[in-house]
Short mmCIF file of C-alpha atoms in Angstrom, two decimals:
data_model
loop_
_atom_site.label_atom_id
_atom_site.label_comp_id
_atom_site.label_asym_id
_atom_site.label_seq_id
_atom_site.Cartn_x
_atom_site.Cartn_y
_atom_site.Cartn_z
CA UNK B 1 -96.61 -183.29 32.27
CA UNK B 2 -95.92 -186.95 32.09
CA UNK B 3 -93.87 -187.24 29.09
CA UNK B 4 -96.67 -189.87 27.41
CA UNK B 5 -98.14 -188.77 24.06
CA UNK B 6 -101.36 -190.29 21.90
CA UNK B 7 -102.32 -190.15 18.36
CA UNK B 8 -104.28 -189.07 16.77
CA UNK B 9 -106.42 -186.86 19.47
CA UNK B 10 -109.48 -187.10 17.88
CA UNK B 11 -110.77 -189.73 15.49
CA UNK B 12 -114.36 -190.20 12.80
CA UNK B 13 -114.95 -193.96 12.11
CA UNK B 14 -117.56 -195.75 10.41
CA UNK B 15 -118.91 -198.91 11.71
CA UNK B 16 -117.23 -201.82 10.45
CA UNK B 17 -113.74 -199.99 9.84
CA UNK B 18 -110.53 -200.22 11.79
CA UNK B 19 -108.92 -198.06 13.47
CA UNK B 20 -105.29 -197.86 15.01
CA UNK B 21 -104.24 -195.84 17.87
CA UNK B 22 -100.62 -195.17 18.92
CA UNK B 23 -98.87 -194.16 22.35
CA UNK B 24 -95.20 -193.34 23.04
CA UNK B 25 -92.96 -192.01 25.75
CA UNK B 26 -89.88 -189.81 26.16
CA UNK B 27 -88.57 -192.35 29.32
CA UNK B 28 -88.11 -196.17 29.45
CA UNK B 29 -91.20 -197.24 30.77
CA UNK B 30 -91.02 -201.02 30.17
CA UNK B 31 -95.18 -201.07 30.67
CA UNK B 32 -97.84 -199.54 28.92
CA UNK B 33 -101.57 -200.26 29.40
CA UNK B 34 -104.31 -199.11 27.51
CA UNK B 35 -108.06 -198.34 28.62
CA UNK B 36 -111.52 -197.48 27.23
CA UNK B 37 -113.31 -194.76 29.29
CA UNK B 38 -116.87 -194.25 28.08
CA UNK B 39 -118.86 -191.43 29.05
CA UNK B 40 -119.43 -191.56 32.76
CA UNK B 41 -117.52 -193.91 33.58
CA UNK B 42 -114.53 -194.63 34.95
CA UNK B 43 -111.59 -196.11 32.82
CA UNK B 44 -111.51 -199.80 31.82
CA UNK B 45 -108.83 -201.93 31.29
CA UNK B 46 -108.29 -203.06 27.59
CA UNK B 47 -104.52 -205.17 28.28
CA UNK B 48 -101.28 -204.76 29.51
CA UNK B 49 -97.97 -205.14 27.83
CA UNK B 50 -94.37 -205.44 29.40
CA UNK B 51 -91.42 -205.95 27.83
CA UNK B 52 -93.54 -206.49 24.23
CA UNK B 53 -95.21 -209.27 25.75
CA UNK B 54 -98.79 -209.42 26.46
CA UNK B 55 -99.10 -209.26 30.34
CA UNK B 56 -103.12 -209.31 31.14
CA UNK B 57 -106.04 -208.28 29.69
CA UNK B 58 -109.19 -206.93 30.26
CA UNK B 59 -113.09 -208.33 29.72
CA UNK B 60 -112.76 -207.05 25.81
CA UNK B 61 -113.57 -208.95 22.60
CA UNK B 62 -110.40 -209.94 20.43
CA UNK B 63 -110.59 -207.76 18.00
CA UNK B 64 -109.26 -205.15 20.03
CA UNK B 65 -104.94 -205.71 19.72
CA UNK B 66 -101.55 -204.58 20.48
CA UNK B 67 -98.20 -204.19 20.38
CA UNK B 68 -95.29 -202.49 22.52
CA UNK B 69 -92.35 -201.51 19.95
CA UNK B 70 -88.85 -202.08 21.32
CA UNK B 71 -88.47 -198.36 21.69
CA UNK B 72 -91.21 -198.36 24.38
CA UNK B 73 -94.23 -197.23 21.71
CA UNK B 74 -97.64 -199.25 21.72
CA UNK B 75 -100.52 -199.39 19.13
CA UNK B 76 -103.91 -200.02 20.11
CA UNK B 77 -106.05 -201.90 17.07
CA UNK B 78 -109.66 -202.12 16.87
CA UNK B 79 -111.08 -204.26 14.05
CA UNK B 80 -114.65 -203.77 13.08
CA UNK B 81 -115.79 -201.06 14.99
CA UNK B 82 -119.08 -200.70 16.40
CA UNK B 83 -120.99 -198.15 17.50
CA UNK B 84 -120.05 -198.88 21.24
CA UNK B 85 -116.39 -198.35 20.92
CA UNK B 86 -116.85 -194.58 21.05
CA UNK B 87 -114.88 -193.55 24.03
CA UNK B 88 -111.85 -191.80 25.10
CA UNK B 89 -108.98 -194.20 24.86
CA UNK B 90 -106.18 -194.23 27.28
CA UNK B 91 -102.75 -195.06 27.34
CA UNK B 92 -100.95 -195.55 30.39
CA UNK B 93 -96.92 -196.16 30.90
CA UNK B 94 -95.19 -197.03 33.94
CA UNK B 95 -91.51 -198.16 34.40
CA UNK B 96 -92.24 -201.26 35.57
CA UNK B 97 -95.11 -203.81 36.57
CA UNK B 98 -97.02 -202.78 39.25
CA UNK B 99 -95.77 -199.29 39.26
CA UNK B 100 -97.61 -195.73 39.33
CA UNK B 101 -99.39 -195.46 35.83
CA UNK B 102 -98.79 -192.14 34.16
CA UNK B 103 -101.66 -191.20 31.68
CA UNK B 104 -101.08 -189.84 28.19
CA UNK B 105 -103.94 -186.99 26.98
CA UNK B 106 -106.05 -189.65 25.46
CA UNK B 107 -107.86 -190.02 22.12
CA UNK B 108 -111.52 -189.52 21.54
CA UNK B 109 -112.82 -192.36 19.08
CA UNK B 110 -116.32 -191.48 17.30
CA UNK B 111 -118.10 -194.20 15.70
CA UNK B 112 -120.65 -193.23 13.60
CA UNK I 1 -116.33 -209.41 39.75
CA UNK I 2 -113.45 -207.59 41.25
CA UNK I 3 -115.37 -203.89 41.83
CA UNK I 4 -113.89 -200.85 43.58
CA UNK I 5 -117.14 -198.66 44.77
CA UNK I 6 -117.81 -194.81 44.58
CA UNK I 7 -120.39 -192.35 45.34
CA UNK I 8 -121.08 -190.58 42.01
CA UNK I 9 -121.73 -187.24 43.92
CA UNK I 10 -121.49 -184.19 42.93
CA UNK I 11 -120.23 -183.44 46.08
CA UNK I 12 -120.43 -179.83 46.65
CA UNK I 13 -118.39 -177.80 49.57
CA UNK I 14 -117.52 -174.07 49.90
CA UNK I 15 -113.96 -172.45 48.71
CA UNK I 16 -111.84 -173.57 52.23
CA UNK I 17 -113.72 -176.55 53.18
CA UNK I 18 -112.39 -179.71 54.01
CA UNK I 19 -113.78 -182.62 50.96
CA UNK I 20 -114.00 -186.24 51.74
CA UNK I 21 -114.07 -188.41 49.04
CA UNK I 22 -114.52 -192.44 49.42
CA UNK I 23 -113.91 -195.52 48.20
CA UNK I 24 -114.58 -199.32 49.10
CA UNK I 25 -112.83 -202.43 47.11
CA UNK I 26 -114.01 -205.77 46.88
CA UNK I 27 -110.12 -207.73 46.08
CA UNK I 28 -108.86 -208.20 49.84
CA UNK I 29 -105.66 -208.84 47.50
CA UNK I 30 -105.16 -205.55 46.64
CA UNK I 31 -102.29 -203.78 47.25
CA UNK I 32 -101.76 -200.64 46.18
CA UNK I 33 -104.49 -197.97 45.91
CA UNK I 34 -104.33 -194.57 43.50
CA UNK I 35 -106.04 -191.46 43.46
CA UNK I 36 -106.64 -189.79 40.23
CA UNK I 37 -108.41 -186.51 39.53
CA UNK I 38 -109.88 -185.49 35.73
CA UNK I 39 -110.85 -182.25 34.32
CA UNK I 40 -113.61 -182.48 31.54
CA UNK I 41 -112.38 -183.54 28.07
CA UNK I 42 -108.97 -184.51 29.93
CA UNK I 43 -107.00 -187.42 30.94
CA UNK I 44 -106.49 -188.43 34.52
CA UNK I 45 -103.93 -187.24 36.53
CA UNK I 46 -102.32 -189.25 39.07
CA UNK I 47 -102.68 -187.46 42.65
CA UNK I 48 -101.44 -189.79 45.34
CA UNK I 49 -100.95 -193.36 45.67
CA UNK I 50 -100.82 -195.36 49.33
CA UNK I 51 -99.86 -198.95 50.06
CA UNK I 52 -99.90 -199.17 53.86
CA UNK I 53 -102.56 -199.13 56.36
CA UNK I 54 -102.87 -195.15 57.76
CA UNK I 55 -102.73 -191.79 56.44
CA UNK I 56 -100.02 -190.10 53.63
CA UNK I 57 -100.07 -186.87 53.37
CA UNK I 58 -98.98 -184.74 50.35
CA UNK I 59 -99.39 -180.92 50.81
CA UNK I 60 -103.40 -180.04 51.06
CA UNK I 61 -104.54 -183.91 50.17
CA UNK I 62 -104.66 -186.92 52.83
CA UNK I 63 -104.75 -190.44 51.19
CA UNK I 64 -106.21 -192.65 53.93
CA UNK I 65 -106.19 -196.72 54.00
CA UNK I 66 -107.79 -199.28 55.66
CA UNK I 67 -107.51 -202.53 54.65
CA UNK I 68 -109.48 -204.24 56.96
CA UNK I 69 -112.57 -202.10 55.72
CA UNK I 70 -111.42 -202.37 52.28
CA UNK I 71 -111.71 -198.42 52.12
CA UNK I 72 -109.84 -196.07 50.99
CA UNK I 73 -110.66 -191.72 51.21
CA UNK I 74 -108.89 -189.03 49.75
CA UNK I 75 -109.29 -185.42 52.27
CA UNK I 76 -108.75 -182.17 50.26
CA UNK I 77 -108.16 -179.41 53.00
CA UNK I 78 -108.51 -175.76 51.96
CA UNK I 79 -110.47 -176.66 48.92
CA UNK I 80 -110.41 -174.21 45.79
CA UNK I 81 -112.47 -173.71 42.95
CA UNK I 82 -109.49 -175.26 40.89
CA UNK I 83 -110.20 -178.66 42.92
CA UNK I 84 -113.66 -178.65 40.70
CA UNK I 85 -113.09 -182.04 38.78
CA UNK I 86 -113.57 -185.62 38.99
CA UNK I 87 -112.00 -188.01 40.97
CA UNK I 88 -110.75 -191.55 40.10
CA UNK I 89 -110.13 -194.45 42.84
CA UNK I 90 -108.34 -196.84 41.27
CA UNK I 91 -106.45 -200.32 42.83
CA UNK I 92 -104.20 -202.28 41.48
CA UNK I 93 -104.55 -205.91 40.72
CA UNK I 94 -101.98 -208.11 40.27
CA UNK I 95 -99.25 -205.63 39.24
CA UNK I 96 -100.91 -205.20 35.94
CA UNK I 97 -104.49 -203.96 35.48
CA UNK I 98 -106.00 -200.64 37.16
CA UNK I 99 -109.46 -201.05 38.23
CA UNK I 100 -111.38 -197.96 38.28
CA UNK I 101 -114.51 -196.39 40.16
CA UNK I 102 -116.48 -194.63 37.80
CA UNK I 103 -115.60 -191.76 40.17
CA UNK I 104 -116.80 -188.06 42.40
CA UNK I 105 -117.59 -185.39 41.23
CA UNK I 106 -116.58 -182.35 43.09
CA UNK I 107 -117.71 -178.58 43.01
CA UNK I 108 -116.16 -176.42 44.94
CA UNK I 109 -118.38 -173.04 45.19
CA UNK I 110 -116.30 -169.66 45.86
#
């Protein structure tokens, strides 16, 4: 058990809609990170925040965004989905930058 | 293109056999090197990390590292039907983003 939760766990989308995901931890883990993991394949990076402050990012378009929350919760936005966005998102927290990255359960985005 | 490099398997061994599962990296820079496994339909689970050169050994798994070689192997000994699952090698680059294999699948047959 890592103490990280995700919202919703399972999502329906229609192309061109948004969506917003949400991650949050019972610890102070000052990092969160999200990731896309399509079918298959292994987890990519989406971006890192620290401290509420964006702090890298991944080979994605910018329509996927984020925030960190001063109580250590994180959103994950996607504007105008498309088809290719169905995967199972990830959120991962550690207490600091460069530390061990503790998964939450994940949520499965379906874009129809 | 910073890659880290896995054979997709499945990698099948009997219930009590030793698995080897392994990993190259392309980032000399890297620094620190993770093992994750993941059930179907679940998220990953962390499983060891290593930073040095060598072995580290954490009850029936052995993370090895070799920096030189930019490969890294995780050794299951006494492997159970419950070790059936994917597994992740991931490095770290720059303190921020983990960079994932697309991963091994293992069977373990009783």
């Amino acid at each position: 058990e890592t103490g990280v939760t995700q919202s919703p766990t399972h999502l329906i989308k229609t192309r061109g809609q948004q969506v917003t995901l949400r991650c949050s931890s019972q610890s102070g883990h000052n990092t969160v990170s999200w990731y896309q993991q399509a079918l298959g394949q292994g987890p990519q990076f989406i971006f890192q925040y620290y401290r509420e402050e964006e702090n890298g990012r991944g080979n994605f378009p910018p329509r996927f965004s984020g925030l960190q929350f001063p109580n250590y919760s994180s959103e994950l936005n996607v504007n105008a989905l498309e088809l290719d966005d169905s995967a199972l998102y990830l959120c991962a927290m550690a207490r600091e930058r460069g530390e061990t990255q503790y998964f939450g359960p994940g949520t499965r985005l379906l874009v129809l | 293109q910073k890659e880290v490099e896995q054979n997709s398997g499945p990698l099948s061994v009997p219930e009590g056999a030793i698995a080897s599962l392994n990993c190259t990296y392309s980032d000399r820079g890297s620094q620190s090197f993770f093992w994750y496994r993941q059930y179907s339909g679940k998220s990953p689970e962390l499983i060891m990390f290593i930073y040095s050169n060598g072995d580290k050994e954490d009850g029936r798994f052995t993370a090895q590292l070799n920096k030189a070689s930019q490969y890294v192997s995780l050794l299951i000994r006494d492997s159970q039907p419950s070790d059936s699952a994917t597994y992740l090698c991931a490095v770290n680059q720059a303190g921020t983003a983990l960079i994932f294999g697309k991963g091994t699948t293992l069977s373990v047959s009783s």
